[in-house]
Amino acid sequence: MPQQSGYDFVVVANRLAVDRVTTEDGGTGWRRSPGGLVTALAPIMAQSDGAWVGWHGAADEPLEAFDHQGMHLVPVPLSEQEVEDYYEGFSNATLWPLYHDVIARPAFHRHWFEAYRRVNRRFAEAAADVAAQGATVWVQDYQLQLVPAMLRELRPDVKIGFFNHIPFPPPGLFSQLPWRHSVLRGLLGADLIGFQRESDARNFQRVVRHRLGYYIKSDQVFVPLDAPGPGEDASVNGLHADPARGTAPRQLTAPTEGGFRVAEAKAFPISIDTDKIVELSERPDIIARSQQIRRELGEPDTIFLGVDRLDYTKGIRHRLKAYEELLRDGKLTVGEACLVQVASPSREGVASYQRLREDIEGAVGRINGEYDTLAHTAIRYLHHSYPVEEMVALYLAADVMLVTALRDGMNLVAKEYVAARKSGQGVLVLSEFTGAADQLRQALLINPHDVDELKAAIVKAATIDPEDARRRMRSLRRQVVSNNVQRWAEEFLDRLAAQP
């Protein structure tokens, strides 16, 4: 890899593409992260002299750049205070709830945003230092929304893409953000801004038009060359007035020659490493493990499965309420039915997540206390993270997958379940508020806020005609298998390369 001239393809993400592990001799080493993004981009990086810029996961620990399995890894240091303010604070207590329809109340603190701006600048500088002349730089997700414009200031020669892995809120919600203009200008530093759903791209375009007054045509945003950067306040420099302060923004008409650059904003629905899931689902040991799971649960007629991070956006409480009412109404019976709920630990240092865990575990304990029998349990609750092999075994064991998120950028678990069901059996109950619902139209689509509708879908999934279930699953699998994560990455990068 060319160390002197830089790297032709640079990924910038909050985390590096590797996890630190303990070796057999008690030392430490690195292992490639198992996520779909790394899986999709690692081969491209190997072919294109790639570098990955990100935090390595330990606070107050400077680390030199290093190479691992064909990737050049550039650690960005964060202090413990920056982790608290930039990551746990602004990223996950301000942006995350705001972008997920304010299911939880976002908190707005100026010192959080200052840390966010400072850390984004550090990521941008690291990317600028490592990128070759004319390189392609792909910035990932909501933690780094200021990076595109900062990077453009530092390196106007590079081509910049950004992909938002979570929803983008409608203008009415986004406008609550005190630093809305800085975030918009940060994103508009990219040549191509990707979103999970068409509605997310439209939300972004609407808020840009409303807040900044920029001209938009066919997904193209015409950004004035004299527009302020993400570090400047429009209310101070006066270039674009703020409607919230009593004046309208400068309305830009159709652009004439010069004075503008174009940023395109459109949807690129992300997917999964389908081949890997299918391969695992065919392994004899994983099939045997799935059969063992069913035996351990007492061979119920119907196993319902929920797999989520323990997050308030995932609708776990609504799912438990619906299941409990079905047991109470006699529509489901313990022994004939069992719910397996995997709730992976998430942000355990944040108070709201600690309260959510207490609520969920309290509900599970109450339901099991009321409906368990000596031979069977109503809900098998698992507060763990599991390797992908065990997850695929669970997918094979489950008759019904319950994805009841209140708001989700995509929800890849739904796609993994479908990919694993090569037999054509199994039913997916899917929230219409997930990005996956735009593509997986043959699932049983539900509004998770409507508990009665959710209950009806659960009963239908348990009693569905087998041929109807197979027809639906065949259609779902065609969609998932033909649109894997590698295709997603290629389509985004091809579109970015085509930008003028």
Short mmCIF file of C-alpha atoms in Angstrom, two decimals:
data_model
loop_
_atom_site.label_atom_id
_atom_site.label_comp_id
_atom_site.label_asym_id
_atom_site.label_seq_id
_atom_site.Cartn_x
_atom_site.Cartn_y
_atom_site.Cartn_z
CA MET A 1 0.00 0.00 0.00
CA PRO A 2 1.33 3.43 -0.86
CA GLN A 3 2.22 5.09 2.42
CA GLN A 4 3.72 8.24 0.88
CA SER A 5 1.03 9.36 -1.54
CA GLY A 6 -1.95 8.23 0.52
CA TYR A 7 -4.84 5.88 -0.07
CA ASP A 8 -7.29 5.93 -2.96
CA PHE A 9 -10.31 4.77 -0.91
CA VAL A 10 -10.90 5.97 2.64
CA VAL A 11 -13.76 4.99 4.95
CA VAL A 12 -14.48 7.26 7.92
CA ALA A 13 -16.64 5.74 10.66
CA ASN A 14 -17.07 6.18 14.39
CA ARG A 15 -15.43 2.80 15.00
CA LEU A 16 -12.55 1.06 13.30
CA ALA A 17 -13.18 -2.08 11.27
CA VAL A 18 -11.56 -4.27 13.96
CA ASP A 19 -12.25 -5.31 17.55
CA ARG A 20 -9.57 -5.82 20.17
CA VAL A 21 -9.34 -9.42 21.40
CA THR A 22 -7.32 -11.36 23.95
CA THR A 23 -5.00 -13.93 22.36
CA GLU A 24 -4.32 -17.44 23.64
CA ASP A 25 -1.09 -16.34 25.29
CA GLY A 26 -2.87 -13.62 27.24
CA GLY A 27 -1.79 -10.78 24.97
CA THR A 28 -4.00 -8.56 22.82
CA GLY A 29 -4.65 -8.59 19.12
CA TRP A 30 -7.21 -7.48 16.57
CA ARG A 31 -10.08 -9.27 14.82
CA ARG A 32 -12.05 -7.94 11.87
CA SER A 33 -15.47 -6.74 13.02
CA PRO A 34 -18.29 -9.04 11.93
CA GLY A 35 -20.70 -6.30 10.78
CA GLY A 36 -22.12 -6.10 7.28
CA LEU A 37 -20.47 -2.77 6.51
CA VAL A 38 -17.00 -4.17 7.10
CA THR A 39 -17.88 -7.30 5.14
CA ALA A 40 -18.99 -5.21 2.17
CA LEU A 41 -16.12 -2.75 2.13
CA ALA A 42 -13.11 -4.92 3.06
CA PRO A 43 -12.73 -6.43 -0.44
CA ILE A 44 -13.04 -2.97 -2.02
CA MET A 45 -10.38 -1.65 0.32
CA ALA A 46 -8.05 -4.51 -0.52
CA GLN A 47 -8.43 -3.77 -4.24
CA SER A 48 -8.23 0.01 -3.94
CA ASP A 49 -5.44 0.76 -1.49
CA GLY A 50 -7.98 1.36 1.27
CA ALA A 51 -7.71 3.01 4.67
CA TRP A 52 -10.26 3.01 7.49
CA VAL A 53 -10.40 5.95 9.89
CA GLY A 54 -12.17 5.42 13.22
CA TRP A 55 -12.00 5.21 17.00
CA HIS A 56 -10.55 1.94 18.31
CA GLY A 57 -12.85 1.75 21.34
CA ALA A 58 -10.58 2.71 24.26
CA ALA A 59 -10.64 6.20 25.76
CA ASP A 60 -7.46 8.14 26.54
CA GLU A 61 -5.29 5.69 24.58
CA PRO A 62 -3.37 7.10 21.62
CA LEU A 63 -2.59 4.43 19.04
CA GLU A 64 -0.44 4.50 15.92
CA ALA A 65 -1.86 3.53 12.55
CA PHE A 66 -1.44 -0.14 11.64
CA ASP A 67 -2.32 -2.65 8.93
CA HIS A 68 -4.65 -5.63 9.39
CA GLN A 69 -5.89 -8.10 6.76
CA GLY A 70 -5.45 -5.83 3.79
CA MET A 71 -6.69 -2.64 5.46
CA HIS A 72 -4.73 0.35 6.73
CA LEU A 73 -6.33 1.36 10.03
CA VAL A 74 -6.05 4.91 11.32
CA PRO A 75 -7.15 5.22 14.97
CA VAL A 76 -8.69 8.53 16.04
CA PRO A 77 -8.10 9.16 19.77
CA LEU A 78 -10.95 10.15 22.08
CA SER A 79 -10.72 11.21 25.69
CA GLU A 80 -13.08 9.82 28.28
CA GLN A 81 -14.81 13.20 28.44
CA GLU A 82 -15.22 13.25 24.66
CA VAL A 83 -16.75 9.78 24.71
CA GLU A 84 -19.23 11.07 27.28
CA ASP A 85 -20.03 14.33 25.46
CA TYR A 86 -19.61 13.53 21.75
CA TYR A 87 -20.74 9.90 21.70
CA GLU A 88 -23.02 9.20 24.67
CA GLY A 89 -24.18 12.83 24.76
CA PHE A 90 -24.73 14.54 21.42
CA SER A 91 -24.74 11.44 19.21
CA ASN A 92 -26.90 9.16 21.35
CA ALA A 93 -28.85 11.44 23.69
CA THR A 94 -29.48 14.27 21.21
CA LEU A 95 -29.37 12.96 17.62
CA TRP A 96 -30.50 9.36 18.16
CA PRO A 97 -33.85 10.16 19.84
CA LEU A 98 -34.45 13.18 17.58
CA TYR A 99 -33.88 11.09 14.45
CA HIS A 100 -36.12 8.30 15.79
CA ASP A 101 -39.30 10.38 15.94
CA VAL A 102 -38.63 11.65 19.50
CA ILE A 103 -39.78 8.34 20.99
CA ALA A 104 -37.60 9.47 23.88
CA ARG A 105 -36.98 13.14 24.63
CA PRO A 106 -33.69 14.44 23.16
CA ALA A 107 -31.41 16.53 25.35
CA PHE A 108 -29.76 19.67 24.01
CA HIS A 109 -26.51 20.81 25.63
CA ARG A 110 -24.11 23.29 24.06
CA HIS A 111 -20.99 21.62 25.47
CA TRP A 112 -22.10 18.33 23.88
CA PHE A 113 -22.29 19.97 20.48
CA GLU A 114 -18.92 21.66 20.94
CA ALA A 115 -17.40 18.24 21.66
CA TYR A 116 -19.20 16.82 18.60
CA ARG A 117 -17.79 19.61 16.42
CA ARG A 118 -14.28 19.16 17.84
CA VAL A 119 -14.28 15.38 17.36
CA ASN A 120 -15.72 15.65 13.84
CA ARG A 121 -12.87 18.04 13.00
CA ARG A 122 -10.37 15.46 14.26
CA PHE A 123 -11.91 12.73 12.07
CA ALA A 124 -11.88 15.07 9.06
CA GLU A 125 -8.22 15.94 9.60
CA ALA A 126 -7.29 12.27 9.92
CA ALA A 127 -9.08 11.49 6.64
CA ALA A 128 -7.47 14.48 4.93
CA ASP A 129 -4.02 13.33 6.03
CA VAL A 130 -4.41 9.79 4.72
CA ALA A 131 -6.32 10.34 1.45
CA ALA A 132 -4.45 10.31 -1.85
CA GLN A 133 -4.91 13.06 -4.43
CA GLY A 134 -8.39 12.66 -5.91
CA ALA A 135 -9.30 9.86 -3.49
CA THR A 136 -12.82 8.66 -2.71
CA VAL A 137 -13.80 9.18 0.94
CA TRP A 138 -16.94 7.55 2.31
CA VAL A 139 -18.16 8.93 5.66
CA GLN A 140 -20.53 6.77 7.70
CA ASP A 141 -23.45 7.67 9.94
CA TYR A 142 -24.91 10.23 12.27
CA GLN A 143 -21.92 10.55 14.60
CA LEU A 144 -19.93 12.27 11.81
CA GLN A 145 -22.38 14.59 10.05
CA LEU A 146 -20.03 17.58 10.09
CA VAL A 147 -17.12 15.69 8.55
CA PRO A 148 -18.08 16.06 4.84
CA ALA A 149 -17.96 19.88 4.85
CA MET A 150 -14.89 19.98 7.09
CA LEU A 151 -13.12 17.54 4.79
CA ARG A 152 -14.11 19.56 1.72
CA GLU A 153 -12.47 22.63 3.27
CA LEU A 154 -9.29 20.66 3.92
CA ARG A 155 -9.23 18.59 0.71
CA PRO A 156 -11.35 20.01 -2.12
CA ASP A 157 -9.72 17.50 -4.49
CA VAL A 158 -11.35 14.38 -2.98
CA LYS A 159 -14.76 12.94 -3.81
CA ILE A 160 -16.91 12.66 -0.67
CA GLY A 161 -19.82 10.34 0.06
CA PHE A 162 -21.93 10.14 3.21
CA PHE A 163 -24.36 7.43 4.28
CA ASN A 164 -26.87 7.83 7.10
CA HIS A 165 -27.62 4.45 8.66
CA ILE A 166 -30.52 5.69 10.79
CA PRO A 167 -33.72 7.55 9.79
CA PHE A 168 -33.67 11.23 8.92
CA PRO A 169 -36.51 13.09 10.64
CA PRO A 170 -39.17 15.28 9.02
CA PRO A 171 -38.60 19.06 9.09
CA GLY A 172 -40.86 19.64 12.09
CA LEU A 173 -38.75 17.39 14.28
CA PHE A 174 -35.36 18.24 12.82
CA SER A 175 -36.07 21.93 13.37
CA GLN A 176 -35.94 21.36 17.13
CA LEU A 177 -32.17 20.91 16.87
CA PRO A 178 -30.46 24.16 17.89
CA TRP A 179 -27.52 23.37 15.57
CA ARG A 180 -29.67 22.36 12.59
CA HIS A 181 -27.87 24.66 10.13
CA SER A 182 -24.44 23.36 11.08
CA VAL A 183 -25.60 19.76 10.58
CA LEU A 184 -27.21 20.52 7.22
CA ARG A 185 -24.12 22.33 5.96
CA GLY A 186 -21.92 19.52 7.25
CA LEU A 187 -23.87 16.93 5.26
CA LEU A 188 -24.00 19.11 2.15
CA GLY A 189 -20.21 19.02 2.01
CA ALA A 190 -20.63 15.56 0.45
CA ASP A 191 -21.05 14.95 -3.27
CA LEU A 192 -23.51 12.13 -2.55
CA ILE A 193 -25.64 11.74 0.60
CA GLY A 194 -27.27 8.33 0.98
CA PHE A 195 -30.29 7.38 3.09
CA GLN A 196 -32.07 4.12 3.90
CA ARG A 197 -35.51 5.10 2.60
CA GLU A 198 -36.95 7.40 -0.02
CA SER A 199 -38.85 9.16 2.77
CA ASP A 200 -35.57 9.91 4.57
CA ALA A 201 -34.08 11.47 1.43
CA ARG A 202 -37.26 13.51 0.94
CA ASN A 203 -37.17 14.67 4.57
CA PHE A 204 -33.60 15.86 4.09
CA GLN A 205 -34.44 17.68 0.87
CA ARG A 206 -37.47 19.34 2.45
CA VAL A 207 -35.54 20.58 5.47
CA VAL A 208 -32.72 21.90 3.24
CA ARG A 209 -35.24 23.76 1.10
CA HIS A 210 -37.11 25.10 4.11
CA ARG A 211 -34.17 26.01 6.33
CA LEU A 212 -31.51 27.03 3.82
CA GLY A 213 -33.61 27.92 0.79
CA TYR A 214 -31.43 25.93 -1.61
CA TYR A 215 -32.71 25.01 -5.05
CA ILE A 216 -33.42 21.27 -5.45
CA LYS A 217 -34.22 19.34 -8.61
CA SER A 218 -34.35 15.54 -9.12
CA ASP A 219 -32.43 14.71 -5.91
CA GLN A 220 -29.81 17.36 -6.71
CA VAL A 221 -29.19 20.11 -4.16
CA PHE A 222 -27.52 23.21 -5.60
CA VAL A 223 -25.20 24.45 -2.87
CA PRO A 224 -23.93 28.05 -3.21
CA LEU A 225 -20.17 28.27 -3.25
CA ASP A 226 -20.39 31.15 -0.79
CA ALA A 227 -22.42 29.11 1.73
CA PRO A 228 -20.98 29.12 5.27
CA GLY A 229 -19.29 26.02 6.62
CA PRO A 230 -20.50 23.82 9.50
CA GLY A 231 -18.47 25.85 11.99
CA GLU A 232 -20.18 29.13 11.13
CA ASP A 233 -23.46 30.44 12.50
CA ALA A 234 -25.84 31.87 9.90
CA SER A 235 -27.35 34.23 12.44
CA VAL A 236 -23.91 35.81 12.85
CA ASN A 237 -22.64 35.99 9.28
CA GLY A 238 -26.03 36.96 7.86
CA LEU A 239 -25.66 34.95 4.63
CA HIS A 240 -28.84 32.98 5.23
CA ALA A 241 -31.44 34.27 7.64
CA ASP A 242 -33.30 31.88 9.92
CA PRO A 243 -37.11 31.58 9.58
CA ALA A 244 -37.28 30.72 13.28
CA ARG A 245 -35.93 34.19 14.02
CA GLY A 246 -38.65 35.94 12.04
CA THR A 247 -37.18 36.12 8.53
CA ALA A 248 -37.22 33.73 5.60
CA PRO A 249 -34.08 32.20 4.09
CA ARG A 250 -32.77 33.49 0.81
CA GLN A 251 -34.72 31.56 -1.83
CA LEU A 252 -32.46 30.36 -4.60
CA THR A 253 -33.99 30.10 -8.06
CA ALA A 254 -32.84 27.73 -10.78
CA PRO A 255 -29.06 28.05 -10.88
CA THR A 256 -27.29 29.86 -13.65
CA GLU A 257 -23.72 29.22 -14.74
CA GLY A 258 -21.24 29.09 -11.88
CA GLY A 259 -21.64 29.90 -8.22
CA PHE A 260 -22.92 26.45 -7.25
CA ARG A 261 -21.82 22.91 -6.63
CA VAL A 262 -24.21 19.96 -6.65
CA ALA A 263 -24.81 17.52 -3.80
CA GLU A 264 -27.09 14.59 -4.58
CA ALA A 265 -29.36 13.16 -1.86
CA LYS A 266 -31.08 9.83 -2.54
CA ALA A 267 -31.96 6.44 -1.05
CA PHE A 268 -29.67 3.41 -1.10
CA PRO A 269 -31.32 0.72 1.07
CA ILE A 270 -28.63 -1.26 2.87
CA SER A 271 -28.72 -5.06 3.06
CA ILE A 272 -26.85 -8.02 4.56
CA ASP A 273 -24.13 -10.48 3.67
CA THR A 274 -26.72 -12.86 2.24
CA ASP A 275 -24.26 -15.50 1.07
CA LYS A 276 -22.85 -15.91 4.56
CA ILE A 277 -26.27 -16.31 6.18
CA VAL A 278 -27.37 -18.84 3.56
CA GLU A 279 -24.14 -20.80 3.91
CA LEU A 280 -24.51 -20.97 7.70
CA SER A 281 -28.17 -22.00 7.43
CA GLU A 282 -27.12 -25.05 5.42
CA ARG A 283 -24.40 -26.25 7.81
CA PRO A 284 -25.32 -29.56 9.48
CA ASP A 285 -24.06 -28.47 12.91
CA ILE A 286 -26.18 -25.30 12.85
CA ILE A 287 -29.24 -27.23 11.69
CA ALA A 288 -28.63 -29.66 14.56
CA ARG A 289 -28.31 -26.75 16.98
CA SER A 290 -31.65 -25.35 15.79
CA GLN A 291 -33.30 -28.69 16.49
CA GLN A 292 -31.68 -28.77 19.92
CA ILE A 293 -33.10 -25.30 20.67
CA ARG A 294 -36.60 -26.54 19.92
CA ARG A 295 -36.12 -29.53 22.21
CA GLU A 296 -34.80 -27.31 25.00
CA LEU A 297 -37.93 -25.17 24.70
CA GLY A 298 -40.14 -28.23 25.02
CA GLU A 299 -41.03 -28.67 21.32
CA PRO A 300 -43.76 -26.00 21.19
CA ASP A 301 -45.97 -25.76 18.11
CA THR A 302 -44.90 -22.16 17.49
CA ILE A 303 -41.68 -20.43 18.49
CA PHE A 304 -41.82 -16.66 18.22
CA LEU A 305 -38.47 -14.87 18.07
CA GLY A 306 -37.46 -11.29 18.77
CA VAL A 307 -33.85 -10.17 18.26
CA ASP A 308 -33.01 -6.60 19.14
CA ARG A 309 -30.53 -4.31 20.75
CA LEU A 310 -32.01 -3.28 24.08
CA ASP A 311 -33.18 0.10 22.78
CA TYR A 312 -36.41 2.05 23.23
CA THR A 313 -36.83 2.31 19.43
CA LYS A 314 -37.21 -1.46 19.01
CA GLY A 315 -40.76 -1.82 20.35
CA ILE A 316 -39.92 -4.63 22.79
CA ARG A 317 -42.42 -3.37 25.38
CA HIS A 318 -45.22 -3.29 22.80
CA ARG A 319 -44.33 -6.84 21.74
CA LEU A 320 -44.42 -8.12 25.32
CA LYS A 321 -47.74 -6.39 25.97
CA ALA A 322 -49.32 -7.98 22.90
CA TYR A 323 -47.97 -11.42 23.81
CA GLU A 324 -49.16 -11.12 27.40
CA GLU A 325 -52.68 -10.15 26.29
CA LEU A 326 -52.83 -13.11 23.91
CA LEU A 327 -51.92 -15.44 26.78
CA ARG A 328 -54.51 -13.77 29.00
CA ASP A 329 -57.18 -14.02 26.28
CA GLY A 330 -56.40 -17.69 25.64
CA LYS A 331 -55.43 -17.04 22.02
CA LEU A 332 -51.97 -18.45 22.81
CA THR A 333 -51.12 -21.13 25.36
CA VAL A 334 -47.82 -21.73 27.09
CA GLY A 335 -46.48 -25.07 25.89
CA GLU A 336 -48.01 -24.63 22.47
CA ALA A 337 -46.30 -21.26 22.06
CA CYS A 338 -43.06 -19.75 23.34
CA LEU A 339 -41.48 -16.35 22.83
CA VAL A 340 -37.68 -16.18 22.69
CA GLN A 341 -36.48 -12.62 23.19
CA VAL A 342 -32.82 -11.84 22.58
CA ALA A 343 -32.02 -8.36 23.91
CA SER A 344 -28.39 -7.50 23.23
CA PRO A 345 -26.81 -5.12 25.78
CA SER A 346 -26.72 -1.53 24.55
CA ARG A 347 -25.33 1.70 26.06
CA GLU A 348 -25.45 0.28 29.54
CA GLY A 349 -23.82 3.38 31.03
CA VAL A 350 -26.77 5.58 29.97
CA ALA A 351 -29.49 6.03 32.59
CA SER A 352 -32.43 5.80 30.16
CA TYR A 353 -31.16 2.45 28.88
CA GLN A 354 -30.73 1.17 32.43
CA ARG A 355 -34.36 2.06 33.14
CA LEU A 356 -35.47 0.37 29.91
CA ARG A 357 -33.68 -2.83 30.92
CA GLU A 358 -35.38 -2.76 34.31
CA ASP A 359 -38.79 -2.26 32.65
CA ILE A 360 -38.28 -5.09 30.16
CA GLU A 361 -36.93 -7.56 32.68
CA GLY A 362 -39.71 -6.64 35.11
CA ALA A 363 -42.34 -7.32 32.43
CA VAL A 364 -40.74 -10.65 31.49
CA GLY A 365 -40.64 -11.71 35.15
CA ARG A 366 -44.29 -10.77 35.68
CA ILE A 367 -45.48 -12.61 32.56
CA ASN A 368 -43.48 -15.73 33.34
CA GLY A 369 -44.61 -15.67 36.95
CA GLU A 370 -48.23 -15.64 35.83
CA TYR A 371 -48.15 -18.05 32.88
CA ASP A 372 -45.18 -20.43 33.24
CA THR A 373 -45.85 -24.10 33.89
CA LEU A 374 -43.52 -26.65 35.44
CA ALA A 375 -42.64 -27.93 31.97
CA HIS A 376 -42.68 -24.78 29.86
CA THR A 377 -41.84 -21.09 30.02
CA ALA A 378 -43.82 -18.30 28.41
CA ILE A 379 -40.82 -16.14 27.52
CA ARG A 380 -37.19 -17.18 27.29
CA TYR A 381 -35.35 -13.88 27.80
CA LEU A 382 -31.68 -13.69 26.82
CA HIS A 383 -29.74 -10.53 27.65
CA HIS A 384 -26.65 -11.46 25.66
CA SER A 385 -24.91 -10.90 22.37
CA TYR A 386 -24.46 -14.08 20.37
CA PRO A 387 -22.17 -15.07 17.52
CA VAL A 388 -23.73 -15.21 14.09
CA GLU A 389 -23.73 -19.02 14.11
CA GLU A 390 -26.02 -19.10 17.15
CA MET A 391 -28.23 -16.41 15.64
CA VAL A 392 -28.72 -18.42 12.46
CA ALA A 393 -29.63 -21.47 14.56
CA LEU A 394 -32.26 -19.34 16.31
CA TYR A 395 -33.58 -18.14 12.94
CA LEU A 396 -33.93 -21.76 11.82
CA ALA A 397 -35.63 -22.76 15.08
CA ALA A 398 -38.17 -19.93 15.03
CA ASP A 399 -41.49 -20.29 13.23
CA VAL A 400 -42.27 -16.57 13.46
CA MET A 401 -39.91 -13.57 13.53
CA LEU A 402 -41.31 -10.53 15.34
CA VAL A 403 -39.78 -7.21 14.25
CA THR A 404 -41.87 -4.55 15.94
CA ALA A 405 -39.56 -1.51 15.91
CA LEU A 406 -41.23 1.84 16.51
CA ARG A 407 -38.68 3.42 14.16
CA ASP A 408 -35.70 1.82 12.46
CA GLY A 409 -33.38 2.88 9.68
CA MET A 410 -33.51 -0.56 8.07
CA ASN A 411 -33.54 -3.52 10.51
CA LEU A 412 -31.17 -6.11 9.12
CA VAL A 413 -32.39 -8.84 11.49
CA ALA A 414 -35.54 -9.08 9.37
CA LYS A 415 -33.43 -9.67 6.27
CA GLU A 416 -31.20 -12.19 8.05
CA TYR A 417 -34.23 -14.23 9.10
CA VAL A 418 -35.54 -14.28 5.55
CA ALA A 419 -32.13 -15.24 4.13
CA ALA A 420 -31.88 -18.16 6.57
CA ARG A 421 -35.29 -19.60 5.63
CA LYS A 422 -34.23 -21.40 2.46
CA SER A 423 -36.88 -24.06 3.11
CA GLY A 424 -39.54 -21.45 2.40
CA GLN A 425 -41.13 -21.91 5.81
CA GLY A 426 -41.42 -19.25 8.49
CA VAL A 427 -43.36 -15.99 8.85
CA LEU A 428 -42.03 -12.46 9.26
CA VAL A 429 -44.14 -9.96 11.23
CA LEU A 430 -42.64 -6.58 10.35
CA SER A 431 -43.22 -3.03 11.55
CA GLU A 432 -44.13 -0.62 8.77
CA PHE A 433 -41.81 1.89 10.46
CA THR A 434 -38.66 -0.01 9.50
CA GLY A 435 -36.73 0.67 6.33
CA ALA A 436 -37.02 -3.03 5.51
CA ALA A 437 -40.79 -2.63 5.15
CA ASP A 438 -40.27 -0.73 1.88
CA GLN A 439 -38.72 -3.83 0.35
CA LEU A 440 -40.22 -6.77 2.26
CA ARG A 441 -43.82 -6.16 1.26
CA GLN A 442 -44.87 -9.81 1.61
CA ALA A 443 -44.23 -9.79 5.34
CA LEU A 444 -47.18 -9.33 7.70
CA LEU A 445 -46.84 -5.56 7.99
CA ILE A 446 -48.12 -3.97 11.19
CA ASN A 447 -48.30 -0.70 13.08
CA PRO A 448 -46.56 -1.62 16.36
CA HIS A 449 -48.32 1.22 18.20
CA ASP A 450 -51.62 -0.57 17.55
CA VAL A 451 -51.49 -3.44 20.03
CA ASP A 452 -54.68 -5.02 18.69
CA GLU A 453 -53.25 -5.04 15.16
CA LEU A 454 -50.02 -6.55 16.47
CA LYS A 455 -51.97 -9.23 18.35
CA ALA A 456 -53.96 -10.10 15.23
CA ALA A 457 -50.75 -10.44 13.19
CA ILE A 458 -49.18 -12.71 15.81
CA VAL A 459 -52.23 -14.98 15.77
CA LYS A 460 -52.30 -14.97 11.95
CA ALA A 461 -48.60 -15.86 11.85
CA ALA A 462 -49.18 -18.82 14.17
CA THR A 463 -52.17 -20.13 12.20
CA ILE A 464 -51.33 -19.11 8.62
CA ASP A 465 -51.97 -21.52 5.78
CA PRO A 466 -48.60 -23.21 5.06
CA GLU A 467 -48.85 -22.56 1.32
CA ASP A 468 -49.55 -18.86 1.92
CA ALA A 469 -46.52 -18.73 4.23
CA ARG A 470 -44.30 -20.41 1.63
CA ARG A 471 -45.49 -18.06 -1.11
CA ARG A 472 -44.72 -15.04 1.03
CA MET A 473 -41.31 -16.34 2.06
CA ARG A 474 -40.30 -17.16 -1.50
CA SER A 475 -41.06 -13.59 -2.52
CA LEU A 476 -39.16 -12.19 0.47
CA ARG A 477 -36.13 -14.35 -0.23
CA ARG A 478 -35.97 -13.29 -3.88
CA GLN A 479 -35.74 -9.69 -2.76
CA VAL A 480 -33.10 -10.29 -0.06
CA VAL A 481 -30.91 -12.69 -2.05
CA SER A 482 -30.77 -10.44 -5.11
CA ASN A 483 -29.94 -7.31 -3.10
CA ASN A 484 -27.05 -8.07 -0.76
CA VAL A 485 -24.72 -5.68 1.05
CA GLN A 486 -22.03 -5.95 -1.62
CA ARG A 487 -24.50 -4.75 -4.25
CA TRP A 488 -25.50 -1.85 -1.96
CA ALA A 489 -21.87 -0.73 -1.59
CA GLU A 490 -21.18 -1.04 -5.31
CA GLU A 491 -24.30 0.95 -6.26
CA PHE A 492 -23.41 3.75 -3.85
CA LEU A 493 -19.79 3.95 -4.94
CA ASP A 494 -20.70 3.78 -8.63
CA ARG A 495 -23.12 6.65 -8.15
CA LEU A 496 -20.49 8.61 -6.22
CA ALA A 497 -17.94 8.05 -8.97
CA ALA A 498 -20.41 9.45 -11.49
CA GLN A 499 -20.79 12.74 -9.61
CA PRO A 500 -19.28 15.70 -11.51
#
